[in-house]
mmCIF file of C-alpha atoms and ligand atoms in Angstrom:
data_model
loop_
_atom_site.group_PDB
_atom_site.id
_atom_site.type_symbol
_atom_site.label_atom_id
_atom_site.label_comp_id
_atom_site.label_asym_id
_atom_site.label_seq_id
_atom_site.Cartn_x
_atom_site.Cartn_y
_atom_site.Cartn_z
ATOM 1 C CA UNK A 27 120.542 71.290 63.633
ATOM 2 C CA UNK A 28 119.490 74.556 62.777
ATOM 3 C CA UNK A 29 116.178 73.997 60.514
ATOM 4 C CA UNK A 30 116.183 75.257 56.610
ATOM 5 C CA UNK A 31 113.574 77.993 55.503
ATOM 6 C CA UNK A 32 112.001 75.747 52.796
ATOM 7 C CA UNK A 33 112.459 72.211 51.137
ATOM 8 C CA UNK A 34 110.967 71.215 48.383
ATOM 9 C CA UNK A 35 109.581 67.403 47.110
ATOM 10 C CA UNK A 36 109.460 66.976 43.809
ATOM 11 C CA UNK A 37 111.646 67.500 40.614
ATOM 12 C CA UNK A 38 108.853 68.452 38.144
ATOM 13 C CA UNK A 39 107.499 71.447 37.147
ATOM 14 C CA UNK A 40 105.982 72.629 39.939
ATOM 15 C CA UNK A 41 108.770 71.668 42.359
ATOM 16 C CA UNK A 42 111.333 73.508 39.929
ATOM 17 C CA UNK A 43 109.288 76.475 39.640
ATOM 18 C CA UNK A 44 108.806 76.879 43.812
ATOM 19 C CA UNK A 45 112.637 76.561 43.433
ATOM 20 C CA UNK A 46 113.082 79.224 40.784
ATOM 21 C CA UNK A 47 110.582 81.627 42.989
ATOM 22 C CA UNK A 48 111.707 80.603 46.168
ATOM 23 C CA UNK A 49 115.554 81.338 45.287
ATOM 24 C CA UNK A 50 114.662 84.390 43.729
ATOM 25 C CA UNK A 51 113.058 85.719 46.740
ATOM 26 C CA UNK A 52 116.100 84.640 48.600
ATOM 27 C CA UNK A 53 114.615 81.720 50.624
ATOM 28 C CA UNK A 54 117.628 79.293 49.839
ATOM 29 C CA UNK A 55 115.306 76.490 48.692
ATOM 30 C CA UNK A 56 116.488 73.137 48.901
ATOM 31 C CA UNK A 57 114.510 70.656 46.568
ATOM 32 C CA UNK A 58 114.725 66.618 46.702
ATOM 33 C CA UNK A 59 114.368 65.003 43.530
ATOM 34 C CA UNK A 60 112.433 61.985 44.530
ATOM 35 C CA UNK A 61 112.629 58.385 42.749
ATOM 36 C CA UNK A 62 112.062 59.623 39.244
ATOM 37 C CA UNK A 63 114.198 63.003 38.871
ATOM 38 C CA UNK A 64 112.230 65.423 36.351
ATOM 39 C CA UNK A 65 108.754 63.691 37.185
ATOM 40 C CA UNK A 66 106.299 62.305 34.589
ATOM 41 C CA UNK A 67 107.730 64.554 31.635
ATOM 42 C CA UNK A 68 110.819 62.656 31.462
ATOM 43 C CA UNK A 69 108.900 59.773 30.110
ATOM 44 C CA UNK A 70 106.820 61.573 28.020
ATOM 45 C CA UNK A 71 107.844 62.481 23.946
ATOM 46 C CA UNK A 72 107.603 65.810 22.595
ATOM 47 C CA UNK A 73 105.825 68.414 24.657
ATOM 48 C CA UNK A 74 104.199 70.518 22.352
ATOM 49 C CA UNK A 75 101.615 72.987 24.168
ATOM 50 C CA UNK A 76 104.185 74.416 27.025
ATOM 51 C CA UNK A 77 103.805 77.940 26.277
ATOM 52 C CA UNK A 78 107.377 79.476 25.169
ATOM 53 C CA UNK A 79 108.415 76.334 23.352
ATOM 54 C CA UNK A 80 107.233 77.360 19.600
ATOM 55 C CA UNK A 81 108.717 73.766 18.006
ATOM 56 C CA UNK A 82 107.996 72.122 20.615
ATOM 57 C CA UNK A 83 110.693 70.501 22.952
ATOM 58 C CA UNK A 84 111.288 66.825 24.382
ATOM 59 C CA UNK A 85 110.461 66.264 28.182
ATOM 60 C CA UNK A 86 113.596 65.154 29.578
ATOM 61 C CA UNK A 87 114.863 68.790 27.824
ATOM 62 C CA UNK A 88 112.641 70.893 29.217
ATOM 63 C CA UNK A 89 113.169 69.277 32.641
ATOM 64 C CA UNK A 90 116.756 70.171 32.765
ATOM 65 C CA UNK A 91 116.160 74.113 31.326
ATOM 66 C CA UNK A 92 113.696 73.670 34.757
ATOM 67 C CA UNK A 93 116.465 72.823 37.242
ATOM 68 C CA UNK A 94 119.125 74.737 35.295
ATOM 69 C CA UNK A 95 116.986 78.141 35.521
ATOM 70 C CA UNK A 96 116.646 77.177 39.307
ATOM 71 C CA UNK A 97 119.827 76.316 40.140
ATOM 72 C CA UNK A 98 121.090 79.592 38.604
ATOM 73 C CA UNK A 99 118.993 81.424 41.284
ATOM 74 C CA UNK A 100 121.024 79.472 44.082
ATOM 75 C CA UNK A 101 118.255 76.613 44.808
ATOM 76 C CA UNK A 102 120.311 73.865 45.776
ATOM 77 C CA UNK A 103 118.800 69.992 44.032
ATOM 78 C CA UNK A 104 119.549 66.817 45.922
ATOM 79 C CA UNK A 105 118.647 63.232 44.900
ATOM 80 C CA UNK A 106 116.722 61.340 47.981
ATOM 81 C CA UNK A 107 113.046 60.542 48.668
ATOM 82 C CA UNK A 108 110.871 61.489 51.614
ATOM 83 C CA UNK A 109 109.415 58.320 53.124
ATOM 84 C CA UNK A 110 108.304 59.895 56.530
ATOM 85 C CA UNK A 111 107.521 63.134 58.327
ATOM 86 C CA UNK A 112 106.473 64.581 60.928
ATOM 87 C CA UNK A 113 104.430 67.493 60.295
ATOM 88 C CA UNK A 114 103.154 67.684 64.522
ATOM 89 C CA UNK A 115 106.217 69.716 65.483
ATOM 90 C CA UNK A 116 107.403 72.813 64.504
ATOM 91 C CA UNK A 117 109.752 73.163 62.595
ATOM 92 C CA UNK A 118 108.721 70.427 60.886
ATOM 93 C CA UNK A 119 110.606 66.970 59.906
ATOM 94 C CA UNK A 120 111.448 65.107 57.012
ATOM 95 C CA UNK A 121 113.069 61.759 57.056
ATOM 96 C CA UNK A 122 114.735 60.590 53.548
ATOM 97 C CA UNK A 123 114.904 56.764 52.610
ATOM 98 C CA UNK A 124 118.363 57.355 53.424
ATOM 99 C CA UNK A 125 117.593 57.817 57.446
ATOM 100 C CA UNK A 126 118.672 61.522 57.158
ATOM 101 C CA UNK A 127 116.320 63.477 58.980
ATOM 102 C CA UNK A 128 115.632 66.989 57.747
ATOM 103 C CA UNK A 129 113.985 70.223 59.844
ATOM 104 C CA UNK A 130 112.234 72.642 57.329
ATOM 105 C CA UNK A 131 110.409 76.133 58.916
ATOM 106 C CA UNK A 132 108.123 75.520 55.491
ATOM 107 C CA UNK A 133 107.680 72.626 52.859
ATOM 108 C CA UNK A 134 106.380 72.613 49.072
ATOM 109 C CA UNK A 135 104.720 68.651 48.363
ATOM 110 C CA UNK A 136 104.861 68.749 44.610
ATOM 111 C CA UNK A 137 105.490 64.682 44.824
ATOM 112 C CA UNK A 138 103.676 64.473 42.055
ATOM 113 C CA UNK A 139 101.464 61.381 40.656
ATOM 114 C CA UNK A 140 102.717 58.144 39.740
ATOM 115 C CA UNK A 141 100.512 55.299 37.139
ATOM 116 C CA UNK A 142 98.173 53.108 37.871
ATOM 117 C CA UNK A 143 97.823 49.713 37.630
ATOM 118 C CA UNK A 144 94.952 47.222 36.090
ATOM 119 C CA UNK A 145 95.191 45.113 39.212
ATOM 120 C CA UNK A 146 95.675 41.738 37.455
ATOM 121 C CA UNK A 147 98.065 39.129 38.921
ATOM 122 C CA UNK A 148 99.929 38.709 35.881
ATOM 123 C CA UNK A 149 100.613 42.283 36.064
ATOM 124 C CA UNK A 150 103.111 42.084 38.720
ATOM 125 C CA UNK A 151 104.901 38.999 37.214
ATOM 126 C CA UNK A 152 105.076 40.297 33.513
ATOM 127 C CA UNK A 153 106.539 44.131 34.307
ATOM 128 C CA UNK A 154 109.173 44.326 32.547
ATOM 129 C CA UNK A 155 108.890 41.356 30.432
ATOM 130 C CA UNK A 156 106.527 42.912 28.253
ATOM 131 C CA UNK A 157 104.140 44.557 30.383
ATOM 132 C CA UNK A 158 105.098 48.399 30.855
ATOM 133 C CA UNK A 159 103.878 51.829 31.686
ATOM 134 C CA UNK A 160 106.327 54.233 29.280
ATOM 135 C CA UNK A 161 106.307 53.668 25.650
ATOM 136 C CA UNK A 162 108.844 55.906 25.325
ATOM 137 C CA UNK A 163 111.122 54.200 27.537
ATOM 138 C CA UNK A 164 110.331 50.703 26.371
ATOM 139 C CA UNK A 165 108.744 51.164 22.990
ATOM 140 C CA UNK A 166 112.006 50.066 20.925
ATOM 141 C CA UNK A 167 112.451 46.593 22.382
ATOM 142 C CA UNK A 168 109.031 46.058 20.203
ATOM 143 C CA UNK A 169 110.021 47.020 16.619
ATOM 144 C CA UNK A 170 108.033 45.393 14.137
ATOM 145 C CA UNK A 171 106.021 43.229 17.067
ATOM 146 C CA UNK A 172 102.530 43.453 17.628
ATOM 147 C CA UNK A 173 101.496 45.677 21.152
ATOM 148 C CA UNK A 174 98.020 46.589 22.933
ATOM 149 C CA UNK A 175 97.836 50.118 24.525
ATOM 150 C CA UNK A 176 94.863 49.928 27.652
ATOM 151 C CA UNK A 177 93.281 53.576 28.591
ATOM 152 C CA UNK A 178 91.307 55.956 26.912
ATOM 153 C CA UNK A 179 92.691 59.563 27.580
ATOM 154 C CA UNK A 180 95.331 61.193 26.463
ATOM 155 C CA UNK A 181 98.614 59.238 27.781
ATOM 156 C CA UNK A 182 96.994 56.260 25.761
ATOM 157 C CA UNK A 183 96.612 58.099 22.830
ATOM 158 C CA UNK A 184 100.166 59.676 22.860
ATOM 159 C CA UNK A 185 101.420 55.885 23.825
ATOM 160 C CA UNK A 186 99.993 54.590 20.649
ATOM 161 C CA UNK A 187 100.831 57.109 18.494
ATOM 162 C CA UNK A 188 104.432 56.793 19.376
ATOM 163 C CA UNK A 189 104.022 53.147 18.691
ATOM 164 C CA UNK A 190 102.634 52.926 15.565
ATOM 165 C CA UNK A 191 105.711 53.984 14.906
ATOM 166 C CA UNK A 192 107.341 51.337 16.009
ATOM 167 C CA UNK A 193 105.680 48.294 16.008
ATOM 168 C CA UNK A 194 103.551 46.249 13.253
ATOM 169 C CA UNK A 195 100.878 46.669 14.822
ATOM 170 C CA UNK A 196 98.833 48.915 17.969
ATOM 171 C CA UNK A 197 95.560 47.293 19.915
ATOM 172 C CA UNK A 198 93.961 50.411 21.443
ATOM 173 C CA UNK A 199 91.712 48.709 24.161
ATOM 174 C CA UNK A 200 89.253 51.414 25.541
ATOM 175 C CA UNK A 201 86.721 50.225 28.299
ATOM 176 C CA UNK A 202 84.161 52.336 27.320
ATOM 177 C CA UNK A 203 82.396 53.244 23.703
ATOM 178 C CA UNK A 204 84.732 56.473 23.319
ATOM 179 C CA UNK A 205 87.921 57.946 24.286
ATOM 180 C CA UNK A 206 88.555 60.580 26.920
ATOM 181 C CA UNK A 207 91.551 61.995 25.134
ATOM 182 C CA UNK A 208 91.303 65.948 23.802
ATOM 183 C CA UNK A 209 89.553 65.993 19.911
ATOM 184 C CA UNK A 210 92.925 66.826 18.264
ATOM 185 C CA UNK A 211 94.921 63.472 19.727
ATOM 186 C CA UNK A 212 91.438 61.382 19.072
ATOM 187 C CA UNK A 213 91.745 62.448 15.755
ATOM 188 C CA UNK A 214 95.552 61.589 15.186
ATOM 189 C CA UNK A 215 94.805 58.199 16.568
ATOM 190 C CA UNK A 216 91.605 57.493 14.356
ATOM 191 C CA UNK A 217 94.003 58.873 11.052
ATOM 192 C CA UNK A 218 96.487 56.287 11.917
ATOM 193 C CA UNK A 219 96.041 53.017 10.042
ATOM 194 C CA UNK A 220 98.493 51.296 12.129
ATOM 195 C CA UNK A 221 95.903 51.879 15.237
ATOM 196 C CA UNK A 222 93.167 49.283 15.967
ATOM 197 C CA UNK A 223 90.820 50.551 18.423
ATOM 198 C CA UNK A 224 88.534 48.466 20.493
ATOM 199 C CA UNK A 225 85.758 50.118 21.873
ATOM 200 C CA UNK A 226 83.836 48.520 24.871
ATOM 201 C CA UNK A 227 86.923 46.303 25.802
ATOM 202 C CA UNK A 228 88.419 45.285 29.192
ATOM 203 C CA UNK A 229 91.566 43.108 29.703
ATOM 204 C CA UNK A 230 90.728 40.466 32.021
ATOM 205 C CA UNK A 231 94.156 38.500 31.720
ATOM 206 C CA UNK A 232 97.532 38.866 29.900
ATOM 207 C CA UNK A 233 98.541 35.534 28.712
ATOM 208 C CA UNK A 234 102.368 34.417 28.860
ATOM 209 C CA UNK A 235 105.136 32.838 31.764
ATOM 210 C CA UNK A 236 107.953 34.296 30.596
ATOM 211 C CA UNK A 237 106.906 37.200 28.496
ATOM 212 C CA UNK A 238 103.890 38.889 27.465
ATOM 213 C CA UNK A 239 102.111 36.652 24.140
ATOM 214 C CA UNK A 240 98.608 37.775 24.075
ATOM 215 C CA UNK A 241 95.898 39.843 26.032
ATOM 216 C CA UNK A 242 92.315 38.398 27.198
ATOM 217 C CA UNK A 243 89.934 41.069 26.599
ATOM 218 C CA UNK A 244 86.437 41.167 27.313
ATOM 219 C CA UNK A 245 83.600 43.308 25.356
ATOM 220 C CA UNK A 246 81.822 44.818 28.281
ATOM 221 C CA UNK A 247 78.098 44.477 26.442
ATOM 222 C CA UNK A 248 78.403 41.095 24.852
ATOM 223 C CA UNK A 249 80.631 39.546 27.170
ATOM 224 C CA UNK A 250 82.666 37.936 24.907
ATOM 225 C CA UNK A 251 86.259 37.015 25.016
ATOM 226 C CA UNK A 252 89.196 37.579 22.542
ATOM 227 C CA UNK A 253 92.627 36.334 22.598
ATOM 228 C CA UNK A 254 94.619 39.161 20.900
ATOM 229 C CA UNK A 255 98.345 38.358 19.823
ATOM 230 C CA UNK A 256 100.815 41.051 21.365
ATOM 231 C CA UNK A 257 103.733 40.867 23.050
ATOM 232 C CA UNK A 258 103.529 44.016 24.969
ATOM 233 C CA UNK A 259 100.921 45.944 26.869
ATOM 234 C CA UNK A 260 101.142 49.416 27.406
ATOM 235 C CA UNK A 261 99.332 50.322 30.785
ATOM 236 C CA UNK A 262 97.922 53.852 30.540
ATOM 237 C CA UNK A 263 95.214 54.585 32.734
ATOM 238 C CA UNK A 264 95.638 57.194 34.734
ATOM 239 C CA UNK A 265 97.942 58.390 37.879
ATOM 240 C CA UNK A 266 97.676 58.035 41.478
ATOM 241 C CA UNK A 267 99.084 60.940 43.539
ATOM 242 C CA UNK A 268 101.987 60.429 45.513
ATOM 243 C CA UNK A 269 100.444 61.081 49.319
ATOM 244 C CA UNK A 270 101.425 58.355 51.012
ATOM 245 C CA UNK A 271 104.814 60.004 53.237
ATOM 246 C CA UNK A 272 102.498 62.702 54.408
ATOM 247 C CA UNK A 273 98.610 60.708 55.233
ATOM 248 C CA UNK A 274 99.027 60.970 58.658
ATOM 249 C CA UNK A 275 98.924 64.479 58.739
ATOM 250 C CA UNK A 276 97.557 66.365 55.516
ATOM 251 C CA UNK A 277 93.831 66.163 54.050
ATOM 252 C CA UNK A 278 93.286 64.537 51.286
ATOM 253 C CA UNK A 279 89.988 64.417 49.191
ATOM 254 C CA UNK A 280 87.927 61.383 47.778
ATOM 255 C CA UNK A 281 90.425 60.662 45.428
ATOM 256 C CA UNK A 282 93.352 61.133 47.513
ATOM 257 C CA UNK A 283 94.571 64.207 46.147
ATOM 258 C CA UNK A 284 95.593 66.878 48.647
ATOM 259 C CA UNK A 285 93.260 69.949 49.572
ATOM 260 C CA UNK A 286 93.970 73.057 49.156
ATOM 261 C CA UNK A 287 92.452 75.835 50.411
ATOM 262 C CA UNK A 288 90.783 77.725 47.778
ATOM 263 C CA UNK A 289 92.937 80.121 45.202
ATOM 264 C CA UNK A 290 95.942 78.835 47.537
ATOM 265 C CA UNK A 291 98.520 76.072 47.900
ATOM 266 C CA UNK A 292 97.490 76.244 51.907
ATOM 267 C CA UNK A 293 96.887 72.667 52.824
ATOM 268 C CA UNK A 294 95.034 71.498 57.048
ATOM 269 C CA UNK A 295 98.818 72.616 57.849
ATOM 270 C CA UNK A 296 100.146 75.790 58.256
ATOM 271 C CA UNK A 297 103.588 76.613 56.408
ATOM 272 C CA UNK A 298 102.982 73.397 54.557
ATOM 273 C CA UNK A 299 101.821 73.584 51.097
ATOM 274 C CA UNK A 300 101.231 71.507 48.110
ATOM 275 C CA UNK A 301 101.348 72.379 43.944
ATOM 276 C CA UNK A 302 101.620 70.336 41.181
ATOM 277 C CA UNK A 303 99.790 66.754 40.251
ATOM 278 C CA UNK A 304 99.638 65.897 43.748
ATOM 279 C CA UNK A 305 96.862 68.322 44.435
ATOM 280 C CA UNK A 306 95.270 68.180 40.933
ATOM 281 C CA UNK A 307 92.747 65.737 39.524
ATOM 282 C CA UNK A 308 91.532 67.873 37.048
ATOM 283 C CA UNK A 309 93.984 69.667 34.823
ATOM 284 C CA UNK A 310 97.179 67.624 34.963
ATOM 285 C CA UNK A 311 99.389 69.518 32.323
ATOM 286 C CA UNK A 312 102.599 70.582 33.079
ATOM 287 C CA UNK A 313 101.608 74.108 32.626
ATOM 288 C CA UNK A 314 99.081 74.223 35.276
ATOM 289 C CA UNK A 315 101.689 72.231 37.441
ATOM 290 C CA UNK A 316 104.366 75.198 37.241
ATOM 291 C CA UNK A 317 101.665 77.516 37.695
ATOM 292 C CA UNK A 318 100.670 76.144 41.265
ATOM 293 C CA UNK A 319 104.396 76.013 41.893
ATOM 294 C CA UNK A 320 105.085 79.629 41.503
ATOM 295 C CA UNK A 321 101.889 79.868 44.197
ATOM 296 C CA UNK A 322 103.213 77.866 46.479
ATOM 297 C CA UNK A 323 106.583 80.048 46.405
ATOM 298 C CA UNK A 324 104.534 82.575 46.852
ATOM 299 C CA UNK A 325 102.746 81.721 50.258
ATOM 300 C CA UNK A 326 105.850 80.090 51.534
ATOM 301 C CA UNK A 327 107.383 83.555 51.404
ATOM 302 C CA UNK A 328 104.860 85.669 52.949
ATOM 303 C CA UNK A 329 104.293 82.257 55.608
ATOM 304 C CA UNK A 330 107.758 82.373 56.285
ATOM 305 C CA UNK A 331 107.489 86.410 56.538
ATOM 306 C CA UNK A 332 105.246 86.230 59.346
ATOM 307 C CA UNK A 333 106.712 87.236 62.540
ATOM 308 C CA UNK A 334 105.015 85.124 65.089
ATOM 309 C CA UNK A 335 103.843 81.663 63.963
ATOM 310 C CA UNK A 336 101.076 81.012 66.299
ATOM 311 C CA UNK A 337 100.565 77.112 66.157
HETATM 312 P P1 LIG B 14 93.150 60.068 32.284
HETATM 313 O O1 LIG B 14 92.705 59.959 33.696
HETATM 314 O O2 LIG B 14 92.807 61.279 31.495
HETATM 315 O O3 LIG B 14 92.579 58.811 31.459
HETATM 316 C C1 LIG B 14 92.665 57.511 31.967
HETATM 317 C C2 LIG B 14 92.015 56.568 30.948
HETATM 318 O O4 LIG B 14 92.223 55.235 31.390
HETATM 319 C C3 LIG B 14 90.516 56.789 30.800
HETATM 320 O O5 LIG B 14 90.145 56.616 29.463
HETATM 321 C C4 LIG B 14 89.944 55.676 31.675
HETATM 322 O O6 LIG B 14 88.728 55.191 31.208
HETATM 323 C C5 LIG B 14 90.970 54.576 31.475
HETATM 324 N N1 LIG B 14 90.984 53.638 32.594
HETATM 325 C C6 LIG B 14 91.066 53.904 33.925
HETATM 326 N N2 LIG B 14 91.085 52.768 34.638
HETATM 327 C C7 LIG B 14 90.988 51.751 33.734
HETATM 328 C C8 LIG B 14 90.951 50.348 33.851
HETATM 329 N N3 LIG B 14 91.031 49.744 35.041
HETATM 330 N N4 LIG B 14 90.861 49.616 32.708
HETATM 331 C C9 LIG B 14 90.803 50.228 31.515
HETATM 332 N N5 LIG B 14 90.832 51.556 31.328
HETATM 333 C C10 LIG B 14 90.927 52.313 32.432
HETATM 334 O O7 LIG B 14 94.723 59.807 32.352
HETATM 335 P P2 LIG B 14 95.882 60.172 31.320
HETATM 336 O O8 LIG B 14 97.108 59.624 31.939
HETATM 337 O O9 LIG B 14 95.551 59.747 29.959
HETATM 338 O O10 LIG B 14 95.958 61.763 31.348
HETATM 339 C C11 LIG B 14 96.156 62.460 32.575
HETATM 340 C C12 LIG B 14 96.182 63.956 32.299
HETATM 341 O O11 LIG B 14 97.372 64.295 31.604
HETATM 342 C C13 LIG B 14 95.010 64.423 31.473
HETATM 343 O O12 LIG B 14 94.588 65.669 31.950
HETATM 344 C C14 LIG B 14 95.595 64.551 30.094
HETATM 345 O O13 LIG B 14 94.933 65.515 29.317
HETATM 346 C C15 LIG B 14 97.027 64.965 30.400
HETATM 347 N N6 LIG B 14 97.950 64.568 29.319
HETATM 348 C C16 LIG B 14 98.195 65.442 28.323
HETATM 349 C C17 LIG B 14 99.025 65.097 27.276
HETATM 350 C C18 LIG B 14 99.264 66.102 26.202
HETATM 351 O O14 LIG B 14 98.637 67.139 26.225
HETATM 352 N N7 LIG B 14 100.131 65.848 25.261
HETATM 353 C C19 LIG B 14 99.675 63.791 27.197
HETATM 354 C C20 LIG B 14 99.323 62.915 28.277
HETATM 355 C C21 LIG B 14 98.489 63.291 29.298
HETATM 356 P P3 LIG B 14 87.332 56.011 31.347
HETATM 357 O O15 LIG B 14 87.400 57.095 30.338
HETATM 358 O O16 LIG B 14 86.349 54.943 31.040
HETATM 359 O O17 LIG B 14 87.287 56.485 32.771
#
């Protein structure tokens, strides 16, 4: 099997925008789509500050003008996850969850992030049954009910806003005594009368066998419970990056994000290199995402340009 110049992981937009590079400089890209073609933007509403889009444009849109624009470069997209690899050899190896095993001279991890959880038992038990991460995807099964929202940045904020909407009522349960959202959603969210916002709260149980019927919350300073009556919670606290295929080999930092050398998309590995939410715990947007794709394009070409690859 005669290996491929580059694959890429990830179908968001920094994988797309390697692809759209990387074709255009004629590496032949191939990218794999992982588990959630598109990435985090498909379950996101309107996307409103991606430069070029003056009215705005919905996620799941702007994710297919990504792998359209790619595709018409000649970057080939396939469906399939990497669970495994095997970054010791050269060239390296990829194995998909289908067993296919893959031999790339260079790689692009733009895996992404995926959300976090609370870590309560009845987490587990009630996805799906009330408990979710994607308002978007779930919101309308709650018209006219009564929901809680748990997170303070800007997910949470977008979450409830598209909620309000929705449902009778929104419980916005922040942990701490203000929001970590930018000023301008903070703002929508205190405007909307729908929105109830509890400061200083923590959920310590969702209540329900079936289905979701009320949240537990604590107030961290007085320590006093509340039973709040909802029948969904909205889990939006954050994302954890998607590392765990590629541990044994790349360096990760404190968080678990992957390193980068710095002004690069070089990871520990050479002709390996990473872009996109995956190596980001700061910015997050999907502007800053394609920008670090279009890097890594970048030093995969002039990687793959070298003539000897002394490793
Ligand atoms: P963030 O990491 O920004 O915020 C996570 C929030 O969840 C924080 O308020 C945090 O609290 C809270 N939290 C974390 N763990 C817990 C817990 N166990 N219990 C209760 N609360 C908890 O994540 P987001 O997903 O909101 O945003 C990620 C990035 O994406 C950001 O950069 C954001 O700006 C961006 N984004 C932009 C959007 C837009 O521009 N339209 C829309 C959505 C996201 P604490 O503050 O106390 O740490």
């Amino acid at each position: 099997m005669s290996p491929m110049p580059l694959v890429i992981i990830g179908g968001g937009p920094a994988g797309y925008t390697a692809a759209i590079y990387a074709a255009r400089a004629g590496l032949h890209p191939i990218l794999y789509q992982g588990p959630n073609p598109g990435g985090q933007l498909t379950i996101t509403g309107d996307v409103e500050n991606y430069p070029g889009y003056r009215n705005g444009v919905t996620g799941p849109t702007m994710m297919e003008d990504f792998q359209a624009q790619a595709e018409r470069f000649g970057a080939i997209v396939k469906t399939g996850t990497i669970t495994k690899v095997d970054f010791a050899t050269y060239p390296r190896r990829l194995i998909l969850d289908s067993g296919v095993e893959l031999l790339a001279q260079s790689v692009i991890i733009a895996a992404g992030a995926s959300a976090k959880w609370l870590g309560l038992p009845a987490e587990k038990r009630l996805y799906g049954k009330g408990v979710s991460t994607c308002a978007i995807c779930d919101g309308f099964f709650f018209r006219g009910k009564s929901v809680a929202v748990v997170g303070g940045g800007d997910t949470a904020a977008e979450e409830s806003l598209y909620l309000a909407n929705l449902c009778q009522r929104v419980h916005l349960l922040v942990r701490k005594g203000q929001m970590r959202a930018s000023k301008i959603m903070q703002e929508r969210v205190f405007k909307n009368t729908n929105i109830q916002i509890w400061f200083d709260t923590e959920v310590k149980d969702i209540i329900g066998q079936e289905h979701v019927k009320a949240i537990e919350v604590i107030h961290a300073l007085s320590k006093a419970t509340t039973i709040i009556e909802a029948t969904g919670l909205f889990v939006a606290i954050g994302h954890q990056p998607n590392t765990l295929p590629f541990l044994p080999y790349i360096t990760v930092d404190d968080q678990g994000y992957i390193q980068t050398k710095k002004r690069t998309t070089h990871t520990n590995i050479p002709g390996i290199f990473a872009a996109g939410d995956i190596q980001d715990p700061h910015y997050r947007q999907a502007v800053t995402a394609a920008g670090t794709g279009c890097m890594a394009a970048l030093d995969a070409e002039r990687f793959l340009q070298q003539p000897y690859r002394d490793f």
